[in-house]
C-alpha positions as a printed Julia matrix, in Angstrom:
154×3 Matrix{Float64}:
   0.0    0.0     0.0
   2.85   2.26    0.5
   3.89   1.93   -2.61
   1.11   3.51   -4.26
   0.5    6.41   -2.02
   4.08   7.43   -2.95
   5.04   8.77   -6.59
   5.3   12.04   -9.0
   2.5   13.48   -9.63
   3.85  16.67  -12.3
   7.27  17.56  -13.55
   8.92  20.57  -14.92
  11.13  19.27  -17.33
  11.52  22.91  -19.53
  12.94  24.23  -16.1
  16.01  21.89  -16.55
  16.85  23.75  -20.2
  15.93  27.22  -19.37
  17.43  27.94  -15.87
  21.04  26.91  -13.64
  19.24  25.06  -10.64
  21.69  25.9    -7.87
  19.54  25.0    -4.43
  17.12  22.57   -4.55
  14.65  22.38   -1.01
  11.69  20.05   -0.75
   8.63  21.91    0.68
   5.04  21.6     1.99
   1.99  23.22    0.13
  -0.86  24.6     1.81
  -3.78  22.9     0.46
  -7.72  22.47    0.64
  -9.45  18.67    0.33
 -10.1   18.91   -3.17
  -6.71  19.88   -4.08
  -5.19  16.77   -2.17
  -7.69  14.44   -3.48
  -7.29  16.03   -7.28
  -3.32  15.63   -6.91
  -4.1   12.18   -5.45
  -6.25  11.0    -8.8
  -2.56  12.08  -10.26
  -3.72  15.25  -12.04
  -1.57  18.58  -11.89
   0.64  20.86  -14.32
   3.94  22.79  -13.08
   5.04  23.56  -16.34
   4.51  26.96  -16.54
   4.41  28.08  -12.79
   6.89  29.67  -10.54
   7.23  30.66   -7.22
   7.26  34.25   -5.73
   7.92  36.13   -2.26
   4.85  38.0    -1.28
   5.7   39.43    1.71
   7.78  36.69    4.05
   6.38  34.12    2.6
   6.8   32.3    -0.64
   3.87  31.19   -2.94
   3.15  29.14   -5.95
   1.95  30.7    -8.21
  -0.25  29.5   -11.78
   0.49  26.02  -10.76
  -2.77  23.88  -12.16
  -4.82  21.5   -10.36
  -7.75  20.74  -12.46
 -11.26  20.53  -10.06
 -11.66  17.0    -8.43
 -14.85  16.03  -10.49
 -16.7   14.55   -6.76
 -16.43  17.74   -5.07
 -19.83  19.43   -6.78
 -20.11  22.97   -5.55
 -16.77  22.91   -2.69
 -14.31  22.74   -5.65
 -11.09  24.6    -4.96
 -10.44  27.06   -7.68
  -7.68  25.44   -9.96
  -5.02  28.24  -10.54
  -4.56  29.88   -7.34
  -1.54  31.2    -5.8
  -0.84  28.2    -2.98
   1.71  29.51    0.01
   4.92  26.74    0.3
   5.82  25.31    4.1
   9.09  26.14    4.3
  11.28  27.08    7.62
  11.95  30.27    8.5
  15.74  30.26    7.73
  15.02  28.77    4.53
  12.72  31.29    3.34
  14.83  34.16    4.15
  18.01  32.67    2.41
  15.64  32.21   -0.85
  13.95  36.03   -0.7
  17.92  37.18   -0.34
  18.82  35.3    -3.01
  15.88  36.31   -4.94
  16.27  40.48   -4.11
  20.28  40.65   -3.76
  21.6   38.35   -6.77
  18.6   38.63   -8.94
  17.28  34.31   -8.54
  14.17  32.81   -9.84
  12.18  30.8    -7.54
  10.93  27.54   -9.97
   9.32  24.27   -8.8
  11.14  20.89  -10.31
   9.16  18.06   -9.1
   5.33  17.92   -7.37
   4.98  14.83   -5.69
   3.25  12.77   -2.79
   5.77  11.23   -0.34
   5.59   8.07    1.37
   3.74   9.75    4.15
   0.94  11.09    1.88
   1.81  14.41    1.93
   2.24  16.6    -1.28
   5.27  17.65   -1.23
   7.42  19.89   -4.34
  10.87  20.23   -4.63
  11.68  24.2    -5.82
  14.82  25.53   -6.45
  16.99  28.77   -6.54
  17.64  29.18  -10.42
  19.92  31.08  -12.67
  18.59  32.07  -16.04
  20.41  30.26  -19.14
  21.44  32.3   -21.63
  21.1   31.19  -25.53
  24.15  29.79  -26.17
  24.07  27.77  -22.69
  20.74  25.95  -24.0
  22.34  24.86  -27.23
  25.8   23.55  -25.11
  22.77  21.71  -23.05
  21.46  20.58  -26.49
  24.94  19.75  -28.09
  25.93  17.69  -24.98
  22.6   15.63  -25.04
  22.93  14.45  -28.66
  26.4   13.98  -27.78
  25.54  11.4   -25.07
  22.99   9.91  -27.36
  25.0    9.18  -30.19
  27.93   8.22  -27.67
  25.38   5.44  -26.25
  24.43   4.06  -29.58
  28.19   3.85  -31.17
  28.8    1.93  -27.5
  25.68  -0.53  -28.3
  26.13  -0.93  -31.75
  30.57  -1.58  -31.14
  30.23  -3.59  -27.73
């Protein structure tokens, strides 16, 4: 049973080609019952959200979690800025890294751990530059291409 409480739910695999992720922290979202029992059915998009400091505190912000279809009139509204559990220490350090050396805040990975808790792993970014992402792209096909010479030689 553990097993399948556990597992990614959403991804954001364009944050791995557009940004440097420097500092990666696992945090807790602030959530309603339809939202936990929508990400539970395995339904959510990251792709094009990001996190921001309102305040002291640091919220998601245009992440998606589509309506859980049992919840009739008590739905949760699906796009709404959600505030991350984070310590205190740890926030700081991200809205300083944020305001002094100009970061992004951008979730990587929304999941449920083993506990049953959604979880999502955010990190301190560094925006890539054009000729960064085609390095990135250059180095990929390079590994691809290495892999198949290995297969087809060995």
């Amino acid at each position: 049973m553990a097993e399948s409480k556990a597992g990614t739910i959403a991804e954001n695999r364009r944050a791995r080609f557009d940004y440097f992720l420097e500092d990666v922290v696992e945090a807790g979202l602030q959530l309603t019952g339809t939202e936990i029992k929508a990400l539970r059915d395995g339904r959510a998009n990251i792709a094009e959200s990001y996190a921001a400091v309102e305040g002291r505190e640091i919220v998601l912000i245009n992440a998606d979690i589509p309506p859980y279809k049992q919840a009739n009139r008590f739905n949760h509204e699906p796009r709404r800025p959600r505030k991350l559990l984070l310590h205190r220490r740890q926030i700081d350090r991200m809205i300083g890294a944020v305001q002094r050396d100009g970061r992004t805040i951008v979730p990587v990975r929304l999941y449920i751990n083993e506990s049953g808790r959604a979880k999502i792993e955010i990190a301190l970014a560094k925006g890539k530059k054009l000729h960064d992402k085609r390095e990135a792209a250059a180095e990929r096909d390079w590994q691809r291409d290495k892999a198949r010479l290995m297969k087809d030689l060995g």
